[in-house]
mmCIF file of N, CA and C in Angstrom:
data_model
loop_
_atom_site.group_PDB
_atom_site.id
_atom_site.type_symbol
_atom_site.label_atom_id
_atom_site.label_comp_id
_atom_site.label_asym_id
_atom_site.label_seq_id
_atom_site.Cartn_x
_atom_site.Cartn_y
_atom_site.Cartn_z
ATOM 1 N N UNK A 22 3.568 8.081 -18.267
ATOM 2 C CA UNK A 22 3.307 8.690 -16.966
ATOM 3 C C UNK A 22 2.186 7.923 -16.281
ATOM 4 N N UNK A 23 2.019 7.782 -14.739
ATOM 5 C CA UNK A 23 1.413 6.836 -14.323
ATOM 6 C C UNK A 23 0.931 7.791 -13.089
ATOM 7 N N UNK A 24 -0.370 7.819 -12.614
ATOM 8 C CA UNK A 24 -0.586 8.533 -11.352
ATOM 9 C C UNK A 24 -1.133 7.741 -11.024
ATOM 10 N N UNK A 25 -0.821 8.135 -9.190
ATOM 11 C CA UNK A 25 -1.205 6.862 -8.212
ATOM 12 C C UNK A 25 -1.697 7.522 -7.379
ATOM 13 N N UNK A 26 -3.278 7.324 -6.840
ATOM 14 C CA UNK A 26 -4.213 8.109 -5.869
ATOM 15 C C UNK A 26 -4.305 6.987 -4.548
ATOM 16 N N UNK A 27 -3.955 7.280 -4.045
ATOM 17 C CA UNK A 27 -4.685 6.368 -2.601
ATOM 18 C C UNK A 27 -5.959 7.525 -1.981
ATOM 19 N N UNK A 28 -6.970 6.784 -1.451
ATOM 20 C CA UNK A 28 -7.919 6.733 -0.521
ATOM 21 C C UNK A 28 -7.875 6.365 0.519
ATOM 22 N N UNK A 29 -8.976 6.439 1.539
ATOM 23 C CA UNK A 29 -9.552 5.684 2.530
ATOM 24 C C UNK A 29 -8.844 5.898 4.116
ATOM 25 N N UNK A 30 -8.150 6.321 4.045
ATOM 26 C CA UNK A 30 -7.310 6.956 5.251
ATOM 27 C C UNK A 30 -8.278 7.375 6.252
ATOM 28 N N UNK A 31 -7.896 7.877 7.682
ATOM 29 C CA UNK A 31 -8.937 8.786 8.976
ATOM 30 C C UNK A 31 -8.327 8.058 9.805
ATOM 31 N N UNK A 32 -9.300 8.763 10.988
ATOM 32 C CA UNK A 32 -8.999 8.532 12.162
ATOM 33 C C UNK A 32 -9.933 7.414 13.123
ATOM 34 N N UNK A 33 -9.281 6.247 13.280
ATOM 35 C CA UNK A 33 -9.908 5.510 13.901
ATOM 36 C C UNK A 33 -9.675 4.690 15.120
ATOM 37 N N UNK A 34 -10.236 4.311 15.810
ATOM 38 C CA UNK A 34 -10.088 3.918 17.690
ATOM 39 C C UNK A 34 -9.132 2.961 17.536
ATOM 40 N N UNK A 35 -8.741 2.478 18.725
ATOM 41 C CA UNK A 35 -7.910 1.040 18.298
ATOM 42 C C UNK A 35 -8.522 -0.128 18.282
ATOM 43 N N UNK A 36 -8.691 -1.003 17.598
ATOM 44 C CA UNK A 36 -9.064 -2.226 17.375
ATOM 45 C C UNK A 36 -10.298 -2.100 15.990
ATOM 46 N N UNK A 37 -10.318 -1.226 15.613
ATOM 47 C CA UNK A 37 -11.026 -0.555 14.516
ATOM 48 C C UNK A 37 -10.278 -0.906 13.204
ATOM 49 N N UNK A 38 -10.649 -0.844 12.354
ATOM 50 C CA UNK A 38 -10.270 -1.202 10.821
ATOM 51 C C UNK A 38 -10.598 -0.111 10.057
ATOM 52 N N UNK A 39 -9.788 -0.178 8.786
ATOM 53 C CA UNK A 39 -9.911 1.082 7.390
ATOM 54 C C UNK A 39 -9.607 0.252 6.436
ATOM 55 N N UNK A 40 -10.023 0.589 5.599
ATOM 56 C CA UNK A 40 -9.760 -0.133 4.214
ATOM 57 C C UNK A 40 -9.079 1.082 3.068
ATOM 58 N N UNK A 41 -7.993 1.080 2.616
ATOM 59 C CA UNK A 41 -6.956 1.780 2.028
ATOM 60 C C UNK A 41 -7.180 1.463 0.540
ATOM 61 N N UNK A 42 -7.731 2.342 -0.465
ATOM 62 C CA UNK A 42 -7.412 2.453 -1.764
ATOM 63 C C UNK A 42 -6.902 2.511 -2.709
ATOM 64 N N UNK A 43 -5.720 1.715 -3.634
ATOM 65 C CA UNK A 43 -4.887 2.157 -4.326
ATOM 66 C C UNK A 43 -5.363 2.195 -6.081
ATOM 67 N N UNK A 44 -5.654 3.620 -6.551
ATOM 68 C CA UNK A 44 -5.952 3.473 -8.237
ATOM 69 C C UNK A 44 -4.844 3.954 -8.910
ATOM 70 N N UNK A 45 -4.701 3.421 -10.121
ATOM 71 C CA UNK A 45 -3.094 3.507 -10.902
ATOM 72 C C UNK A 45 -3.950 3.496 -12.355
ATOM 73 N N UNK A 46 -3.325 5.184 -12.716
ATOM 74 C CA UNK A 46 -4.141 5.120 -14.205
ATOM 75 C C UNK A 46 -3.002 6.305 -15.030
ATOM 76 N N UNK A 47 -3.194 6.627 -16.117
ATOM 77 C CA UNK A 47 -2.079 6.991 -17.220
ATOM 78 C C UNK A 47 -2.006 6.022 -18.259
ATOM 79 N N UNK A 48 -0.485 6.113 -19.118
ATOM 80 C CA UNK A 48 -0.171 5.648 -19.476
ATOM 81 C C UNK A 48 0.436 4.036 -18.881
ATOM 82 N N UNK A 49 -0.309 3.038 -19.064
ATOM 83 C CA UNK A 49 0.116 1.655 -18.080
ATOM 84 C C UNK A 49 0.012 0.249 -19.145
ATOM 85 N N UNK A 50 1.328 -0.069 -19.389
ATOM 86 C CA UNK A 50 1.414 -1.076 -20.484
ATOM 87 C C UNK A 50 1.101 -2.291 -19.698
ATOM 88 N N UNK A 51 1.816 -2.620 -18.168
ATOM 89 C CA UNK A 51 1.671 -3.402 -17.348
ATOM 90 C C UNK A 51 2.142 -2.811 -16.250
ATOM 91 N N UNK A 52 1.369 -3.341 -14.810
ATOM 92 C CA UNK A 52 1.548 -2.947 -13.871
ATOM 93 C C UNK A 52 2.160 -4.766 -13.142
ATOM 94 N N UNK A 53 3.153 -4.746 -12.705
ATOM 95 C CA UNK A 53 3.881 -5.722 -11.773
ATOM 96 C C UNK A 53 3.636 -5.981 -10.484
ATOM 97 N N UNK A 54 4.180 -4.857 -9.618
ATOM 98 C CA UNK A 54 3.960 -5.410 -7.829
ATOM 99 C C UNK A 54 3.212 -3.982 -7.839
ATOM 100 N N UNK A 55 2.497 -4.044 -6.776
ATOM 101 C CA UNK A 55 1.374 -2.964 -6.268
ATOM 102 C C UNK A 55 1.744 -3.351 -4.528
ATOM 103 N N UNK A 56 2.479 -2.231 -3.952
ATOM 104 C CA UNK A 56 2.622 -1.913 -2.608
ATOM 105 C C UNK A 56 1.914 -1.141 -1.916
ATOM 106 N N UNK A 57 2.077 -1.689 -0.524
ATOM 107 C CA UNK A 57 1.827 -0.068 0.523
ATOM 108 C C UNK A 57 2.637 -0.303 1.513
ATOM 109 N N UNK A 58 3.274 0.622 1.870
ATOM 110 C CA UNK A 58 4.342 1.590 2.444
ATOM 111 C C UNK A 58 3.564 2.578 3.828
ATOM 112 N N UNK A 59 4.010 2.841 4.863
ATOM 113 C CA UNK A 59 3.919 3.888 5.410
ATOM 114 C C UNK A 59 5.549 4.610 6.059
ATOM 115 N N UNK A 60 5.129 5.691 6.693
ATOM 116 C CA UNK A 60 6.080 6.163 7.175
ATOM 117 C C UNK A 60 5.417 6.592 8.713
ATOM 118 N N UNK A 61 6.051 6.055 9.381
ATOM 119 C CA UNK A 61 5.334 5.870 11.283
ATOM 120 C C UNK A 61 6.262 7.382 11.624
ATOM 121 N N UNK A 62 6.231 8.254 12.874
ATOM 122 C CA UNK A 62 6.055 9.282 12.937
ATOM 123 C C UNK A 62 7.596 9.079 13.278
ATOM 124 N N UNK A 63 8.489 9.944 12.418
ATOM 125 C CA UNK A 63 9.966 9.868 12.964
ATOM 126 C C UNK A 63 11.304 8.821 13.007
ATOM 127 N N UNK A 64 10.352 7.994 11.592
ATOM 128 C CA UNK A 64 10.449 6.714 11.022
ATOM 129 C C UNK A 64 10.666 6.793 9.685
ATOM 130 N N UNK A 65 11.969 5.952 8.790
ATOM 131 C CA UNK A 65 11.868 6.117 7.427
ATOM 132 C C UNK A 65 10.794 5.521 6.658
ATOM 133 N N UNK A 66 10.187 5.289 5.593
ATOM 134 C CA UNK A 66 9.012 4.713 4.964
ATOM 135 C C UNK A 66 9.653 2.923 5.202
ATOM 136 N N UNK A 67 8.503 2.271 5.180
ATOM 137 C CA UNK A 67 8.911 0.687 5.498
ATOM 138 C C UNK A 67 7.421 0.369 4.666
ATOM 139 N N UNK A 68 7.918 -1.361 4.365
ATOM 140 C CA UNK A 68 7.087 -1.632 3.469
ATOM 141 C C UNK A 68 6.207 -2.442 4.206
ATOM 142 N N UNK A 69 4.594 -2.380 4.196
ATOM 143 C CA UNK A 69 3.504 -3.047 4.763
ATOM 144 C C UNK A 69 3.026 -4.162 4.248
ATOM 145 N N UNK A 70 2.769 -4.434 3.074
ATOM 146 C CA UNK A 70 2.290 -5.448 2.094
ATOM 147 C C UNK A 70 2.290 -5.103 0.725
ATOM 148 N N UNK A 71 2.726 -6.242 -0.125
ATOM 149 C CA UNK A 71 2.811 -6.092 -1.745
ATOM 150 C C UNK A 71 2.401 -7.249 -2.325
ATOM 151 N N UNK A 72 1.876 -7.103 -2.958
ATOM 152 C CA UNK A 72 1.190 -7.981 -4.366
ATOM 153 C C UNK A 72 1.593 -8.017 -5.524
ATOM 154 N N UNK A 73 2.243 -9.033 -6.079
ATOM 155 C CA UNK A 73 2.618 -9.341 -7.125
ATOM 156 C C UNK A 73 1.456 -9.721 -8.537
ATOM 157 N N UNK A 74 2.111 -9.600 -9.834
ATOM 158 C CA UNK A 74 0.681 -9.723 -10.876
ATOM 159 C C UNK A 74 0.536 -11.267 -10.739
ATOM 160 N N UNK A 75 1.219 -12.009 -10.222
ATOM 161 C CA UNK A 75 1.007 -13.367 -10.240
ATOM 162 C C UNK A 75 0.203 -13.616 -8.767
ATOM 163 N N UNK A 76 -0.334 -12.995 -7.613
ATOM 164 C CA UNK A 76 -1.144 -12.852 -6.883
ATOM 165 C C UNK A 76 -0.317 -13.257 -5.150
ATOM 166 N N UNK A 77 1.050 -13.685 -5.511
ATOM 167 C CA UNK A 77 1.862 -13.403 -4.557
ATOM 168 C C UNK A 77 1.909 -12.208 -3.643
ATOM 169 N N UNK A 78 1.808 -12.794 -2.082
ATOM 170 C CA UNK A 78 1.393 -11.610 -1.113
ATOM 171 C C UNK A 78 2.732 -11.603 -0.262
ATOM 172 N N UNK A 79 3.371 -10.519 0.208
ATOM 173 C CA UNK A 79 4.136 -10.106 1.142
ATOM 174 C C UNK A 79 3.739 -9.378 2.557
ATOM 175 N N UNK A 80 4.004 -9.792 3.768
ATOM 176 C CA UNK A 80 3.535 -9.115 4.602
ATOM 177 C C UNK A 80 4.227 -8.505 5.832
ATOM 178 N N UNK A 81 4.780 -7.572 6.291
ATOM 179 C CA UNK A 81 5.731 -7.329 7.256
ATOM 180 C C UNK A 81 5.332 -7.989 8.387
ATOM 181 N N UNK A 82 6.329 -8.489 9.289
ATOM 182 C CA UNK A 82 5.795 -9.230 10.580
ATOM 183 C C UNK A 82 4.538 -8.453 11.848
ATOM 184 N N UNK A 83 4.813 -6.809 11.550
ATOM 185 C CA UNK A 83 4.142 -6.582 12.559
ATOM 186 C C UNK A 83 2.555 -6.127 12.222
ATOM 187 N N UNK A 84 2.232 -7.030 10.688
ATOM 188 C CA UNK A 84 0.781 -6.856 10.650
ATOM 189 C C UNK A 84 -0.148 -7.540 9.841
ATOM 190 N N UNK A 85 0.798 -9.206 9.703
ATOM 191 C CA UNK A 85 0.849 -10.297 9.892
ATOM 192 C C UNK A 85 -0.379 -10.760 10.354
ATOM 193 N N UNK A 86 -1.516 -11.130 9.808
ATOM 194 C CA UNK A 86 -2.684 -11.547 10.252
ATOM 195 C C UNK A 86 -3.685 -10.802 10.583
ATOM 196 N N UNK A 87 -3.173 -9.156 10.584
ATOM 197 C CA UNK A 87 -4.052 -8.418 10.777
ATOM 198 C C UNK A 87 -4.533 -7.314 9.668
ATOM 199 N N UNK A 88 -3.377 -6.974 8.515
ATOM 200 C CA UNK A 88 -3.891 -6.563 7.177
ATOM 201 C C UNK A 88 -3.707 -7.852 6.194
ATOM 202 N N UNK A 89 -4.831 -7.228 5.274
ATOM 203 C CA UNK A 89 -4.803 -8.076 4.146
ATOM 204 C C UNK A 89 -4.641 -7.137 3.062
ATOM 205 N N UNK A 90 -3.806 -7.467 2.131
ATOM 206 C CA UNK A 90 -3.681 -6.517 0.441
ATOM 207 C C UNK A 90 -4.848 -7.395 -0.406
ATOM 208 N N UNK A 91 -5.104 -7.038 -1.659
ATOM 209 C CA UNK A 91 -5.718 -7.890 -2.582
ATOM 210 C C UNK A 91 -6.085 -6.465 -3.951
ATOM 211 N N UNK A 92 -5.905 -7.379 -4.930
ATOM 212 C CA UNK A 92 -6.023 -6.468 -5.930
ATOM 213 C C UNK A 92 -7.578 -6.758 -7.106
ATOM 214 N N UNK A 93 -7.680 -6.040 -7.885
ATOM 215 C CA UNK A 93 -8.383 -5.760 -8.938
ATOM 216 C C UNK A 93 -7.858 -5.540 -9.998
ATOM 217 N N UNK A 94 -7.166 -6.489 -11.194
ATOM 218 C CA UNK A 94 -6.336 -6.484 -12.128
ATOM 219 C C UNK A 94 -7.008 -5.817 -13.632
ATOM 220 N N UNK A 95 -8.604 -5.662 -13.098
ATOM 221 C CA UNK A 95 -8.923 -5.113 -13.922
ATOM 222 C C UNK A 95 -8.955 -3.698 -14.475
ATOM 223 N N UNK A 96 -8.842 -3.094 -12.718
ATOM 224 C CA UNK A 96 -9.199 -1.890 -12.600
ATOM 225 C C UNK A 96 -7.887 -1.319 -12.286
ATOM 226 N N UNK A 97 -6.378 -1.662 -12.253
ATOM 227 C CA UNK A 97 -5.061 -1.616 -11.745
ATOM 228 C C UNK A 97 -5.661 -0.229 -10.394
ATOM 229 N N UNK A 98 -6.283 -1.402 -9.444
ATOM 230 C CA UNK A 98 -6.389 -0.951 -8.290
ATOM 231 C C UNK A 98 -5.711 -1.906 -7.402
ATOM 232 N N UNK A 99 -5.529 -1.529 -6.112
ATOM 233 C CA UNK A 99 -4.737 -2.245 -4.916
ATOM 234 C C UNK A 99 -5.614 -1.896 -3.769
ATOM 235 N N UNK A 100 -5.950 -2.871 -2.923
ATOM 236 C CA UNK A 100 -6.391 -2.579 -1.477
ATOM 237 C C UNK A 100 -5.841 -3.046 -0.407
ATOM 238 N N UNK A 101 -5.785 -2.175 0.556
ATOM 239 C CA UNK A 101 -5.173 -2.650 1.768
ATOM 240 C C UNK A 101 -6.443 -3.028 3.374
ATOM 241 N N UNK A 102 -6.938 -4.061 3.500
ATOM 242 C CA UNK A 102 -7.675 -3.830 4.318
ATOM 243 C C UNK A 102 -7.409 -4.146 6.059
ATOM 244 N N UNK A 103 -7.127 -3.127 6.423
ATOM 245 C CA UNK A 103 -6.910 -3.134 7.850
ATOM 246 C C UNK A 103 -7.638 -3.539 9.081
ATOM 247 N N UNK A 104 -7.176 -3.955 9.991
ATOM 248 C CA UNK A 104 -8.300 -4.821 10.803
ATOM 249 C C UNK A 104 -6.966 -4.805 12.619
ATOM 250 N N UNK A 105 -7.955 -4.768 13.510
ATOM 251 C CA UNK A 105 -7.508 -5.012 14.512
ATOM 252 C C UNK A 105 -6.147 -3.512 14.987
ATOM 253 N N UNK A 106 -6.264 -1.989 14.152
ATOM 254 C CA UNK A 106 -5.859 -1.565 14.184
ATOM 255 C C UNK A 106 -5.241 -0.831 15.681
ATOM 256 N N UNK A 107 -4.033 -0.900 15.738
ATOM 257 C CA UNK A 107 -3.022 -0.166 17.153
ATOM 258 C C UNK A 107 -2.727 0.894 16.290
ATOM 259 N N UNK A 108 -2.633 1.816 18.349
ATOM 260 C CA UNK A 108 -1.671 3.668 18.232
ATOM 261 C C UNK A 108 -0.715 3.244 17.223
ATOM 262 N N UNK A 109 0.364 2.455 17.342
ATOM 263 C CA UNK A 109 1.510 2.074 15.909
ATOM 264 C C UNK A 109 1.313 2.029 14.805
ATOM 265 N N UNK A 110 0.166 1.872 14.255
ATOM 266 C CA UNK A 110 -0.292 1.946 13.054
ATOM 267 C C UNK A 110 -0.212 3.139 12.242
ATOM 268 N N UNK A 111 -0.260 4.001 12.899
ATOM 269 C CA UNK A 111 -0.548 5.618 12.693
ATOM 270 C C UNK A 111 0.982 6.210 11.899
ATOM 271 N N UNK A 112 -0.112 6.588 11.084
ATOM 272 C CA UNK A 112 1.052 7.197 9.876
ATOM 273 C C UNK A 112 0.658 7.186 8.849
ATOM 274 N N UNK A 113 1.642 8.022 7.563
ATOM 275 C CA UNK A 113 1.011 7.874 6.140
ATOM 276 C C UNK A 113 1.803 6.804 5.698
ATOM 277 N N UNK A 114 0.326 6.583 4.857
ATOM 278 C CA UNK A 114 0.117 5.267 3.836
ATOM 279 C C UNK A 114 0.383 5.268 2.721
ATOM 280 N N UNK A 115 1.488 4.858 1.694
ATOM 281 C CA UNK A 115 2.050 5.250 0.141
ATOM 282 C C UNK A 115 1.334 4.118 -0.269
ATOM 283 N N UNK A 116 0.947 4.386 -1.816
ATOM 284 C CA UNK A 116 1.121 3.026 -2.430
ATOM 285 C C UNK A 116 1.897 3.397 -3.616
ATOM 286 N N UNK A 117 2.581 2.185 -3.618
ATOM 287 C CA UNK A 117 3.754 1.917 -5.017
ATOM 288 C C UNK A 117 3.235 1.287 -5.678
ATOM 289 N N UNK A 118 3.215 1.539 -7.187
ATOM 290 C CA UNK A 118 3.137 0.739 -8.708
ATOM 291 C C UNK A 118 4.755 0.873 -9.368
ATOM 292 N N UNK A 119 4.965 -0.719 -9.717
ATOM 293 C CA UNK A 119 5.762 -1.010 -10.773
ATOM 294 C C UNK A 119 5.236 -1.518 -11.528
ATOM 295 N N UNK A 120 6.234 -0.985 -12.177
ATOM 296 C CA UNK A 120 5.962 -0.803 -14.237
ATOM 297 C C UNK A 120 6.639 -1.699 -14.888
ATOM 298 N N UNK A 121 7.670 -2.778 -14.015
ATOM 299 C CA UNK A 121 8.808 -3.355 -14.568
ATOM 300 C C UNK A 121 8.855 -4.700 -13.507
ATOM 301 N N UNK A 122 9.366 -5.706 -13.849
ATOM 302 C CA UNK A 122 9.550 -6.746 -12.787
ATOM 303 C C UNK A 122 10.655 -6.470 -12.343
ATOM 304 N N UNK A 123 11.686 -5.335 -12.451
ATOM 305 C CA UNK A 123 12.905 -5.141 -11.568
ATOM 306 C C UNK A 123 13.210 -3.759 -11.725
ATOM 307 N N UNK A 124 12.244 -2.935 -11.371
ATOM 308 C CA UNK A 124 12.389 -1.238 -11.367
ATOM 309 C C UNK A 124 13.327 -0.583 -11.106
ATOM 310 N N UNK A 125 13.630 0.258 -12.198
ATOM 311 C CA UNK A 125 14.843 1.354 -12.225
ATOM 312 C C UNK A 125 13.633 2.483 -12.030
ATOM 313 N N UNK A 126 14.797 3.440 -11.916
ATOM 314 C CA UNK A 126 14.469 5.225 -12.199
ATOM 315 C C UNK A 126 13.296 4.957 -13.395
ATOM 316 N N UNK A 127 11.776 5.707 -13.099
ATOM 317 C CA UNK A 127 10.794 5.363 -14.481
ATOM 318 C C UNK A 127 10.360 4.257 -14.599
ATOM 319 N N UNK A 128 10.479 3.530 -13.572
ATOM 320 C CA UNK A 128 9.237 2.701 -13.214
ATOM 321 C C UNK A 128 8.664 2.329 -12.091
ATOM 322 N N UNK A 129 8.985 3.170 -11.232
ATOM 323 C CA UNK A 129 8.315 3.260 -9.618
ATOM 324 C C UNK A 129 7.821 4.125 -9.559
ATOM 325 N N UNK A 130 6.425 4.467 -9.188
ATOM 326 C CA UNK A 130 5.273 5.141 -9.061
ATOM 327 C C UNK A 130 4.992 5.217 -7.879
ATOM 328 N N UNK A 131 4.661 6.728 -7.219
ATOM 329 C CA UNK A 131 4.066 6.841 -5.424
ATOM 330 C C UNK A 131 3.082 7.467 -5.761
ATOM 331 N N UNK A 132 1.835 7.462 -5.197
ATOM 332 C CA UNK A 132 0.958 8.276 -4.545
ATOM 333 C C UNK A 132 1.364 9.231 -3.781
ATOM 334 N N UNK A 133 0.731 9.810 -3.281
ATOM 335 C CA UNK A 133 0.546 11.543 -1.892
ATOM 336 C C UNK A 133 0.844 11.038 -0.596
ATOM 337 N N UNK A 134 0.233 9.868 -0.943
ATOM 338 C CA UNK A 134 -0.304 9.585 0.757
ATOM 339 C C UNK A 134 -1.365 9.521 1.153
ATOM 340 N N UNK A 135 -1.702 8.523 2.157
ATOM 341 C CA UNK A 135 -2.931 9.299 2.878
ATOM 342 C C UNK A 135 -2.617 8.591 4.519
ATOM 343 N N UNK A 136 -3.387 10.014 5.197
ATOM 344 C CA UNK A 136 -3.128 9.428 6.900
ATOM 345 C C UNK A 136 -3.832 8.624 7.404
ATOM 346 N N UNK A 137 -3.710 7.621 8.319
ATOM 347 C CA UNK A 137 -4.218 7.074 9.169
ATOM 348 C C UNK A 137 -3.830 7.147 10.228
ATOM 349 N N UNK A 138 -5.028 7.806 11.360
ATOM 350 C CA UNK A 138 -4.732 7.482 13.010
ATOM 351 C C UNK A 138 -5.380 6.744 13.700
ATOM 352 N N UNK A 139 -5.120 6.296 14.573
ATOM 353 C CA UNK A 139 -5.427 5.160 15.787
ATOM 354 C C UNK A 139 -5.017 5.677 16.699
ATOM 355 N N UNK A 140 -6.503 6.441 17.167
ATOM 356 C CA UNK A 140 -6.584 7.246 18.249
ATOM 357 C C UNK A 140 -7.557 6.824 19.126
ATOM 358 N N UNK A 141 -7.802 6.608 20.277
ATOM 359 C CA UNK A 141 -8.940 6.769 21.478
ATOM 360 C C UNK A 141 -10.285 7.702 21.304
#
């Protein structure tokens, strides 16, 4: 069993930054890709950035230069640090842990969530 807490979420102006928390603790033989995910308001979940254990970064086009992921392999933590934040931004923030380099059922791990707004 693996629980996944995200942090760091609120409400912030636009052009403002947050820095997003991901800790992954339980039972964890190895942890693989470490994601974050949101779900924009009326929107299915879409993927924001992922990190691979080999330090490979993924980044969706629309935030592309403006978040950065980076991890702590010691601490099987994940961060997402946000920068130059827009109203679009706004939504909850998942983070995913895999357990497997090609995850089935029992080895994908979510967090709660946490919100972020980009508000005036």
């Amino acid at each position: 069993q693996v629980h996944v807490v995200e942090s760091g979420g609120g409400l912030v102006q636009p052009g403002g930054s947050l820095r997003l928390s991901c800790a992954a603790s339980g039972i964890i033989f190895r942890i693989y890709t470490m994601g974050w995910y949101r779900q924009l308001p009326g929107k299915q979940r879409e993927l924001v950035a992922r990190i691979t254990d080999g330090g490979k970064t993924t980044y969706d086009r629309s935030v592309e230069g403006r978040f950065t992921i980076s991890r702590d392999y010691a601490k099987d933590t994940a961060y997402l640090e946000m920068n130059s934040l827009r109203p679009d931004d706004t939504g909850i923030y998942y983070c995913n842990v895999d357990t497997s380099p090609h995850p089935g059922p029992g080895d994908e791990w979510w967090g709660q969530g946490t919100q972020v707004t980009v508000s005036p």
